[in-house]
Short mmCIF file of C-alpha atoms in Angstrom, two decimals:
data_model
loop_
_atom_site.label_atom_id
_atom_site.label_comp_id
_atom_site.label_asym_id
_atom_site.label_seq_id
_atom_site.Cartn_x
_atom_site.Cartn_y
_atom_site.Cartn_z
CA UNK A 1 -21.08 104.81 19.61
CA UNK A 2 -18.75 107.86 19.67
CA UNK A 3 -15.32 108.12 20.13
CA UNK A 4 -14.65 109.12 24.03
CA UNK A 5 -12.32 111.21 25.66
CA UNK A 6 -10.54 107.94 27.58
CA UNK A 7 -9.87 106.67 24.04
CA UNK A 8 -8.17 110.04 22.94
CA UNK A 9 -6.29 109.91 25.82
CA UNK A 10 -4.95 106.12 25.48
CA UNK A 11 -4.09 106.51 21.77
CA UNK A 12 -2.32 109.76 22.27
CA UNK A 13 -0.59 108.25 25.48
CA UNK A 14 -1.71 111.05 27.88
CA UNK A 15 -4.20 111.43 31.16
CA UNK A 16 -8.19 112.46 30.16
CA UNK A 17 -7.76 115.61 32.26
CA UNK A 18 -4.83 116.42 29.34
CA UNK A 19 -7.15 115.43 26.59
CA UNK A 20 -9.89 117.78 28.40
CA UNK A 21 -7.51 120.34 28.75
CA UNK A 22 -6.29 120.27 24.93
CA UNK A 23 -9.55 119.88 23.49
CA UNK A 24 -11.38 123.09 25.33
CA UNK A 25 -7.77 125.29 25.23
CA UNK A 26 -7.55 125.72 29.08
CA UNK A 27 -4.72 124.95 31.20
CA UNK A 28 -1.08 124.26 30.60
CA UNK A 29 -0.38 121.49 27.92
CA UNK A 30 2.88 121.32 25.64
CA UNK A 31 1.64 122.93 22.32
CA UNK A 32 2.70 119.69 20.21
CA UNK A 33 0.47 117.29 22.30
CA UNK A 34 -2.15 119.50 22.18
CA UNK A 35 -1.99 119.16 18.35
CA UNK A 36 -1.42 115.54 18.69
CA UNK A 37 -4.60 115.06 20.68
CA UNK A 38 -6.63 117.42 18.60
CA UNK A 39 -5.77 115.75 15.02
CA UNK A 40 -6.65 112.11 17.01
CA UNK A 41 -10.13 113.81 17.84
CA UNK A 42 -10.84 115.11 14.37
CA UNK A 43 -9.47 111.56 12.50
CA UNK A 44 -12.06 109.74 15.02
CA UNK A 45 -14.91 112.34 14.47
CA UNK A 46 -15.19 113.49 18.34
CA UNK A 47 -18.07 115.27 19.27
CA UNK A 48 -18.76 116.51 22.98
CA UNK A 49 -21.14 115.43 24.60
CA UNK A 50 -23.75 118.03 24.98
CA UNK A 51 -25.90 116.36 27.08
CA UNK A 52 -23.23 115.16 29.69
CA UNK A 53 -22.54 118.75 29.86
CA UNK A 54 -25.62 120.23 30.31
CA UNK A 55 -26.28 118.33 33.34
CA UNK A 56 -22.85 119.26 34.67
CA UNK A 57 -23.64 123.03 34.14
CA UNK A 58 -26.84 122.37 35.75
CA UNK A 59 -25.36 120.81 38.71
CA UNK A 60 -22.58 124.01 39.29
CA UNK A 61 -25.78 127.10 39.89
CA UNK A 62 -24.03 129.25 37.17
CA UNK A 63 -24.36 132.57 37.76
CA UNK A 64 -23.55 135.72 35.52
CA UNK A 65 -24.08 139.51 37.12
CA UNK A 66 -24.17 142.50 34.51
CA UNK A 67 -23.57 145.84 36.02
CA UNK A 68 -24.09 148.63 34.01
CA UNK A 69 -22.86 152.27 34.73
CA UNK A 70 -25.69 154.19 34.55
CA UNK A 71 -29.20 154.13 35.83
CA UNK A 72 -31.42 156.66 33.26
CA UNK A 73 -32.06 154.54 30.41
CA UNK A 74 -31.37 155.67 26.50
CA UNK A 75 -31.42 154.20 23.72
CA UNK A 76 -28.18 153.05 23.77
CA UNK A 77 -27.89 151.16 26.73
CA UNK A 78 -31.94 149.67 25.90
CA UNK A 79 -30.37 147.93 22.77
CA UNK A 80 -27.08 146.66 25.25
CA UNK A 81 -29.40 145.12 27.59
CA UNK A 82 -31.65 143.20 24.64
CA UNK A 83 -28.84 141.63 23.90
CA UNK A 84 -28.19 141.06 27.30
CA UNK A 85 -31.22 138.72 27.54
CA UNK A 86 -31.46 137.48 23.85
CA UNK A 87 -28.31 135.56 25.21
CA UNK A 88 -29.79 134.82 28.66
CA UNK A 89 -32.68 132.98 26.84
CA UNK A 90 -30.24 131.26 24.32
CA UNK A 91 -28.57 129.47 27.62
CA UNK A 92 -31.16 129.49 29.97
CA UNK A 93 -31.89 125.82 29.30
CA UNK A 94 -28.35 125.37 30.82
CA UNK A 95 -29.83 126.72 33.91
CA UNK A 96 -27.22 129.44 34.00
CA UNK A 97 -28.84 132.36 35.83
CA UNK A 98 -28.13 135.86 34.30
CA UNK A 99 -29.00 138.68 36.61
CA UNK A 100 -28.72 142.83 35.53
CA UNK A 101 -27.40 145.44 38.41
CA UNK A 102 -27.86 149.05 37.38
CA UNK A 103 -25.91 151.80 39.50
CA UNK A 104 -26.60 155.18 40.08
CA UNK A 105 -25.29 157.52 36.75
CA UNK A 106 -21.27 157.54 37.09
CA UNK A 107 -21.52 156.59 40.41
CA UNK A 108 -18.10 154.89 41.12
CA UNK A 109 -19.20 154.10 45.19
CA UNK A 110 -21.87 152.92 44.29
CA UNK A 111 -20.63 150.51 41.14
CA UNK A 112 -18.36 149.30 43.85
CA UNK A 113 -21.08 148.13 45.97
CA UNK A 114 -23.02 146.45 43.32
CA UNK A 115 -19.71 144.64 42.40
CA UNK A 116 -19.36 143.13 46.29
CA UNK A 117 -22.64 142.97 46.40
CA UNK A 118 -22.58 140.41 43.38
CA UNK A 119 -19.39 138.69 44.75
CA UNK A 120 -20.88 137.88 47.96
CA UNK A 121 -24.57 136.72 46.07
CA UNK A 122 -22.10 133.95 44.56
CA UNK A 123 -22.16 135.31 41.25
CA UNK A 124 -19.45 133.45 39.18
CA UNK A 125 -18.80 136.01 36.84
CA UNK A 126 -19.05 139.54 35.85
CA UNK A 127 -19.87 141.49 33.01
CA UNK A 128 -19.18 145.45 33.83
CA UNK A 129 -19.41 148.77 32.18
CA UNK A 130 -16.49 149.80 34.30
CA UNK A 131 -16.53 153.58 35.35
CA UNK A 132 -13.19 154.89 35.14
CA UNK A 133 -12.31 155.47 38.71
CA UNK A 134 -9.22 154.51 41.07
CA UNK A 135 -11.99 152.08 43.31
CA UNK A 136 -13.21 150.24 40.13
CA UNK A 137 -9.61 149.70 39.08
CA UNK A 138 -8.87 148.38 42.49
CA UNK A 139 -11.27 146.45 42.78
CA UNK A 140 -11.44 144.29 39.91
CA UNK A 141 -7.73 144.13 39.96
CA UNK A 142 -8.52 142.24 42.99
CA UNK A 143 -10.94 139.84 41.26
CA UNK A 144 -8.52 139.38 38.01
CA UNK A 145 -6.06 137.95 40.89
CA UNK A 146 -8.33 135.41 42.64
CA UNK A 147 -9.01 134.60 38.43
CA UNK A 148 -12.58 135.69 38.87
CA UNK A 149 -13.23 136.45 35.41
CA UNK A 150 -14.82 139.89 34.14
CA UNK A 151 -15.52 140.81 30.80
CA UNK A 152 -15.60 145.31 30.41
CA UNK A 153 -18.48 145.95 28.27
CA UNK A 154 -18.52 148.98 25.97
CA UNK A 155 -16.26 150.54 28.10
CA UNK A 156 -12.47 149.79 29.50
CA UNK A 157 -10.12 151.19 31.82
CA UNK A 158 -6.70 151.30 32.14
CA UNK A 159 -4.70 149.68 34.76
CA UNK A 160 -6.93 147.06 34.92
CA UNK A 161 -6.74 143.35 34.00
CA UNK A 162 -9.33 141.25 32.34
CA UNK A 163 -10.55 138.44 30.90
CA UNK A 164 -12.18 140.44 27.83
CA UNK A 165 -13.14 143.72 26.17
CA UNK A 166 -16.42 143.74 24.21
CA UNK A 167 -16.94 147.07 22.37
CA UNK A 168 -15.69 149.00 19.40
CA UNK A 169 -12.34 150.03 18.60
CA UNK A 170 -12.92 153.77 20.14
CA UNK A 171 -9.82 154.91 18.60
CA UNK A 172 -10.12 153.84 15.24
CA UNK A 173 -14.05 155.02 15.57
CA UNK A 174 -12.63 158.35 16.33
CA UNK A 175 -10.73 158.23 12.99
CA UNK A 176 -13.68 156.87 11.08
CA UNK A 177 -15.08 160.19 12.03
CA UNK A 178 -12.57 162.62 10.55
CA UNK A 179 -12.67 160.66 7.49
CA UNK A 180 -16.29 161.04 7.35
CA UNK A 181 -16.14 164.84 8.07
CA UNK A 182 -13.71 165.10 5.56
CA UNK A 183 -15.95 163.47 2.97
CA UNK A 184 -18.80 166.23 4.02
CA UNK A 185 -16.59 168.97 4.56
CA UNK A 186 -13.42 168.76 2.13
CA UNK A 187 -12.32 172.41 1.55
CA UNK A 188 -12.63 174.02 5.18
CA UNK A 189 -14.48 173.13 8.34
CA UNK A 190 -15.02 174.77 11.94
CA UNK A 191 -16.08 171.79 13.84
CA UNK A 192 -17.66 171.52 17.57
CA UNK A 193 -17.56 167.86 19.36
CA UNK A 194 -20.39 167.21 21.78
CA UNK A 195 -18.92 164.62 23.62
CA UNK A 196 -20.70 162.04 26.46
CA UNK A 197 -18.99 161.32 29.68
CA UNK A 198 -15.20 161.63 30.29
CA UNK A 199 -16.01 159.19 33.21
CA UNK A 200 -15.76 156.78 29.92
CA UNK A 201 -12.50 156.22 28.93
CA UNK A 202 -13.54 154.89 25.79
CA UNK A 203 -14.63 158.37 24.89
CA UNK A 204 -11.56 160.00 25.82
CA UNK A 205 -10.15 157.53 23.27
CA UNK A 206 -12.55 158.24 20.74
CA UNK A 207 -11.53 162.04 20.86
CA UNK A 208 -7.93 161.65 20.83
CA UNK A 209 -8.65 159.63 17.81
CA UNK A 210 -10.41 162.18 16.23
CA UNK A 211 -7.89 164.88 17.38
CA UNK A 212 -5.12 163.08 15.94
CA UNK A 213 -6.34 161.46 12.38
CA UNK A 214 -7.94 165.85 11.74
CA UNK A 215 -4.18 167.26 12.93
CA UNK A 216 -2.52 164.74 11.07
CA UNK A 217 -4.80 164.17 8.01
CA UNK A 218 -7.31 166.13 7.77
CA UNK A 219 -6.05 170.11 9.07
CA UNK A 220 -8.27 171.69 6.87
CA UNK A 221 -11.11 171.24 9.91
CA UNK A 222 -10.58 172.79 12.70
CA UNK A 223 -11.63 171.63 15.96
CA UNK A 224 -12.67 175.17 17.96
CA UNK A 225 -13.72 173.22 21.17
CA UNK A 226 -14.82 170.17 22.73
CA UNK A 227 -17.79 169.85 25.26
CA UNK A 228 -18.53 166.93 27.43
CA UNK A 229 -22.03 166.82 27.87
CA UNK A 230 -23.86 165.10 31.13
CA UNK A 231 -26.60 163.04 30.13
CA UNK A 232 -29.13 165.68 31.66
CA UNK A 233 -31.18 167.15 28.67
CA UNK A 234 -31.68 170.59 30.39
CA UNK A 235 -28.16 170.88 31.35
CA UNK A 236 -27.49 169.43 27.50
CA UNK A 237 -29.46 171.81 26.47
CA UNK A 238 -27.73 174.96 28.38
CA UNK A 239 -23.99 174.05 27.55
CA UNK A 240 -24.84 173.13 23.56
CA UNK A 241 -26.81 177.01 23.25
CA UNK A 242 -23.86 178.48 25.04
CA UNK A 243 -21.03 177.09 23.09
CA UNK A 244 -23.18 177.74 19.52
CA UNK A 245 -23.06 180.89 20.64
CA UNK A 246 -19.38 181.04 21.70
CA UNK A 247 -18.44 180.11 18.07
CA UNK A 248 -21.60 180.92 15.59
CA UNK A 249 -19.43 180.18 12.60
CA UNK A 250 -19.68 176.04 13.17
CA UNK A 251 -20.34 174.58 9.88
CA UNK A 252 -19.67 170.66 11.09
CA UNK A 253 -20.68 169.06 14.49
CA UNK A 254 -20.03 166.00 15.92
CA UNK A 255 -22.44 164.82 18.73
CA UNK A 256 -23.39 162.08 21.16
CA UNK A 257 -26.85 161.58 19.68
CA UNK A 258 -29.25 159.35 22.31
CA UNK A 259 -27.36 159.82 24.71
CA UNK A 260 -28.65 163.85 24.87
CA UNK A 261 -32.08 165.14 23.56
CA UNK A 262 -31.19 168.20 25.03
CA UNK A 263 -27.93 168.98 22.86
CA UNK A 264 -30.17 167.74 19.13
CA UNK A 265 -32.85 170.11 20.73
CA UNK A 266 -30.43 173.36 20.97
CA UNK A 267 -28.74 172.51 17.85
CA UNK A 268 -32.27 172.33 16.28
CA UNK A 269 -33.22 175.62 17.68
CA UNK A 270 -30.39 177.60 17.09
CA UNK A 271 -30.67 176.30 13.19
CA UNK A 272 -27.77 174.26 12.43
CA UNK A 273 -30.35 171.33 11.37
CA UNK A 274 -29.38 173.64 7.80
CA UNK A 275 -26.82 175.19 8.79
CA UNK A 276 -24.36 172.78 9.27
CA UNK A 277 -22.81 169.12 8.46
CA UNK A 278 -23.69 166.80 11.65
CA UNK A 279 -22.19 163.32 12.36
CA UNK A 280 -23.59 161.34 15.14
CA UNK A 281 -22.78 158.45 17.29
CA UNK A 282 -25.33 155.66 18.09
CA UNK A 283 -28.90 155.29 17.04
CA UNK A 284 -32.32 156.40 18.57
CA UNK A 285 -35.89 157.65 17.27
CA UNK A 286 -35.01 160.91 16.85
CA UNK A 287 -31.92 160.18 15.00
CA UNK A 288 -33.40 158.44 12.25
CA UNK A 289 -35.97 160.89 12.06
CA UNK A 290 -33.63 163.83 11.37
CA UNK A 291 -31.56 160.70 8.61
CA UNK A 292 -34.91 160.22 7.26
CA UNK A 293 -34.93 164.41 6.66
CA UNK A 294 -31.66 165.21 6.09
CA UNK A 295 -30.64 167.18 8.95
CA UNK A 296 -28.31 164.75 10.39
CA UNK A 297 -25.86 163.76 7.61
CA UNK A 298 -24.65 160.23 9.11
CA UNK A 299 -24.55 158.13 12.41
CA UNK A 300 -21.96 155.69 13.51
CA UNK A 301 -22.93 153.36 15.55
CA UNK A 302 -21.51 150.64 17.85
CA UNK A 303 -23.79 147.59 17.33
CA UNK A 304 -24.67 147.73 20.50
CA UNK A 305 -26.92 144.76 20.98
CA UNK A 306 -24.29 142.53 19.68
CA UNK A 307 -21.98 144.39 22.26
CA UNK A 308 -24.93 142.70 24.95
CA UNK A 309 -24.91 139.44 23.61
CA UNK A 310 -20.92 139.10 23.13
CA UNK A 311 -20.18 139.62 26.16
CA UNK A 312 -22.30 137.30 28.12
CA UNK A 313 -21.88 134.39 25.78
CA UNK A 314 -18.30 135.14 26.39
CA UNK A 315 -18.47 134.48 30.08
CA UNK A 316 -20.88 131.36 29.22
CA UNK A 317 -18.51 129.70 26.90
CA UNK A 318 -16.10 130.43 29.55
CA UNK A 319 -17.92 128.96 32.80
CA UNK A 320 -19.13 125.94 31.08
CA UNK A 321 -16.08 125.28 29.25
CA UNK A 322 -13.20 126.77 30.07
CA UNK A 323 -12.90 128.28 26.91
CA UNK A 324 -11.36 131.86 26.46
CA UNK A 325 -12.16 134.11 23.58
CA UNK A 326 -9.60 133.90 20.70
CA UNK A 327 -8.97 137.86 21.02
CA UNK A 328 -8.77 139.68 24.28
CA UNK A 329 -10.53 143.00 22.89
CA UNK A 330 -13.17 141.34 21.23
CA UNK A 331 -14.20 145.01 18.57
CA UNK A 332 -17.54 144.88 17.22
CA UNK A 333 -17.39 146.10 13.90
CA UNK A 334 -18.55 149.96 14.14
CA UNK A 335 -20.93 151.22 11.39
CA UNK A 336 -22.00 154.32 9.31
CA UNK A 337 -25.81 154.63 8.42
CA UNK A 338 -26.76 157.09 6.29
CA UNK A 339 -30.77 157.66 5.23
CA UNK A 340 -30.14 155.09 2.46
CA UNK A 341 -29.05 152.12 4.83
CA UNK A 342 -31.50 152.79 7.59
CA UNK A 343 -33.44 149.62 6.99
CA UNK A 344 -30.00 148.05 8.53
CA UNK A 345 -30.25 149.18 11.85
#
């Protein structure tokens, strides 16, 4: 028979609750007990019991809500959400429901009723792709007081407290980038970012990184202009022909990939498939199709399935034991894939 928490407690002279406590890392407990308690466990061989817990789990109707920020699916956001439920079927024998809200594209109103819409459903967590607006910040400022705990997915805000960020570094992706375009383009370089949404901070980040490591680094490229594109392939489309046009001497671009057809399309059109050095960010069809010939030079992408799972085994290790993630920003390690590592998406 295994060693129980009662006998912890009694040999290291302290109440089971403390011995819970110590064991899981949740609530107060003087750092040198806590050591004292976890060296008696590991001397004795303690193992949970997984059982015991499941059925306590069971008994507490777990619930975890995942709202996402936009509506129109890409590929992006198709590889979030199958890690989304590759997790949800990992737990599901712990009877922990896992339920996906999708709001209206960048629609911060409507994010907000999806989030007090899940509060009052009894939801007892929240994972969010938080859009960066003064209601969202509000709002789960609110919910980081009452200790309702929300992990940001792909996507934080500032101003705003949290039990977790899953996503990549977007600052340090943005210098990844001008070291890549400095690999492709060493001697000179008129570059044009296609950005998505401003609505996510994370890609404000990403830019200023990208700003900053090129001034500082790399000042042989120059950045003529940045363009936030809006997810709408015709508009896309427009805006990408009009600012090739505006500077027809772009010999590097940096674009958003999946998340536009419409921008690849002009770019195609207008001939900088040839013409030009392109990074992208993220992975779809049509990206590794243009790898596969050459006409996109690299992608870096975000992992973004792991960026699904992460962050609702986060909240599950969380409701069914207490147990926080060792790292607040949780960064999943970002990637380049060139035509030669494909087979690694």
């Amino acid at each position: 028979m295994g060693i129980t928490q009662k006998q912890i407690a009694e040999l290291a002279g302290v109440s089971i609750g403390t011995v819970d406590r110590a064991l899981h890392d949740r609530g107060r407990v003087d750092p040198k007990v806590a050591v004292r308690i976890k060296q008696i466990a590991k001397e004795l061989g303690y193992r949970p019991n997984s059982v015991a817990q499941s059925l306590s789990i069971l008994k507490r109707n777990l619930k975890i809500g995942v709202i996402l920020h936009i509506q129109s699916h890409n590929a992006f956001f198709d590889d979030i959400i199958r890690g989304i439920l590759k997790c949800k079927e990992e737990i599901s024998d712990f009877g922990i429901a896992v339920e996906i809200k999708e709001c209206p594209d960048f629609n911060a109103r409507e994010q907000l009723k999806l989030i007090n819409q899940a509060v009052e459903e009894g939801i007892s967590a929240i994972a969010i792709v938080p859009i960066n607006h003064p209601v969202i910040k509000e709002r789960l400022n609110e919910l980081h007081k009452q200790q309702f705990p929300v992990v940001f997915l792909t996507n934080i805000i500032d101003d705003t407290e949290y039990l977790s960020f899953v996503g990549c570094n977007y600052n340090l992706t943005g210098s990844i980038t001008a070291g890549l375009l400095n690999l492709v383009c060493p001697k000179s370089g008129k570059l044009l970012l296609f950005s998505p949404s401003f609505q996510m901070l994370g890609h404000i980040h990403r830019m200023n990184g990208l700003k900053t490591s090129l001034e500082q680094e790399y000042p042989q490229i120059h950045l003529q202009d940045v363009i936030e594109m809006t997810g709408n392939d015709i508009k896309d489309y427009q805006l990408t022909r009009k600012a090739l046009e505006e500077f027809p001497d772009t010999n590097v671009i940096v674009c958003p990939g999946g998340y536009s057809c419409g921008n690849l399309q002009a770019i195609q059109e207008m001939g900088y498939f040839k013409s030009s050095r392109i990074i992208c960010y993220d992975s779809s069809a049509e990206i590794e199709k243009e790898l596969r010939n050459r006409n996109i030079t690299a992608t870096i992408i975000q992992q973004p399935q792991l960026q699904g799972y992460t962050a609702v085994r986060t909240l599950f290790e969380y409701l069914s034991s207490g147990k926080s993630p060792a790292s607040k920003n949780q960064f999943i390690q970002t990637r380049i894939i060139l035509k030669e590592n494909l087979s690694e998406i």
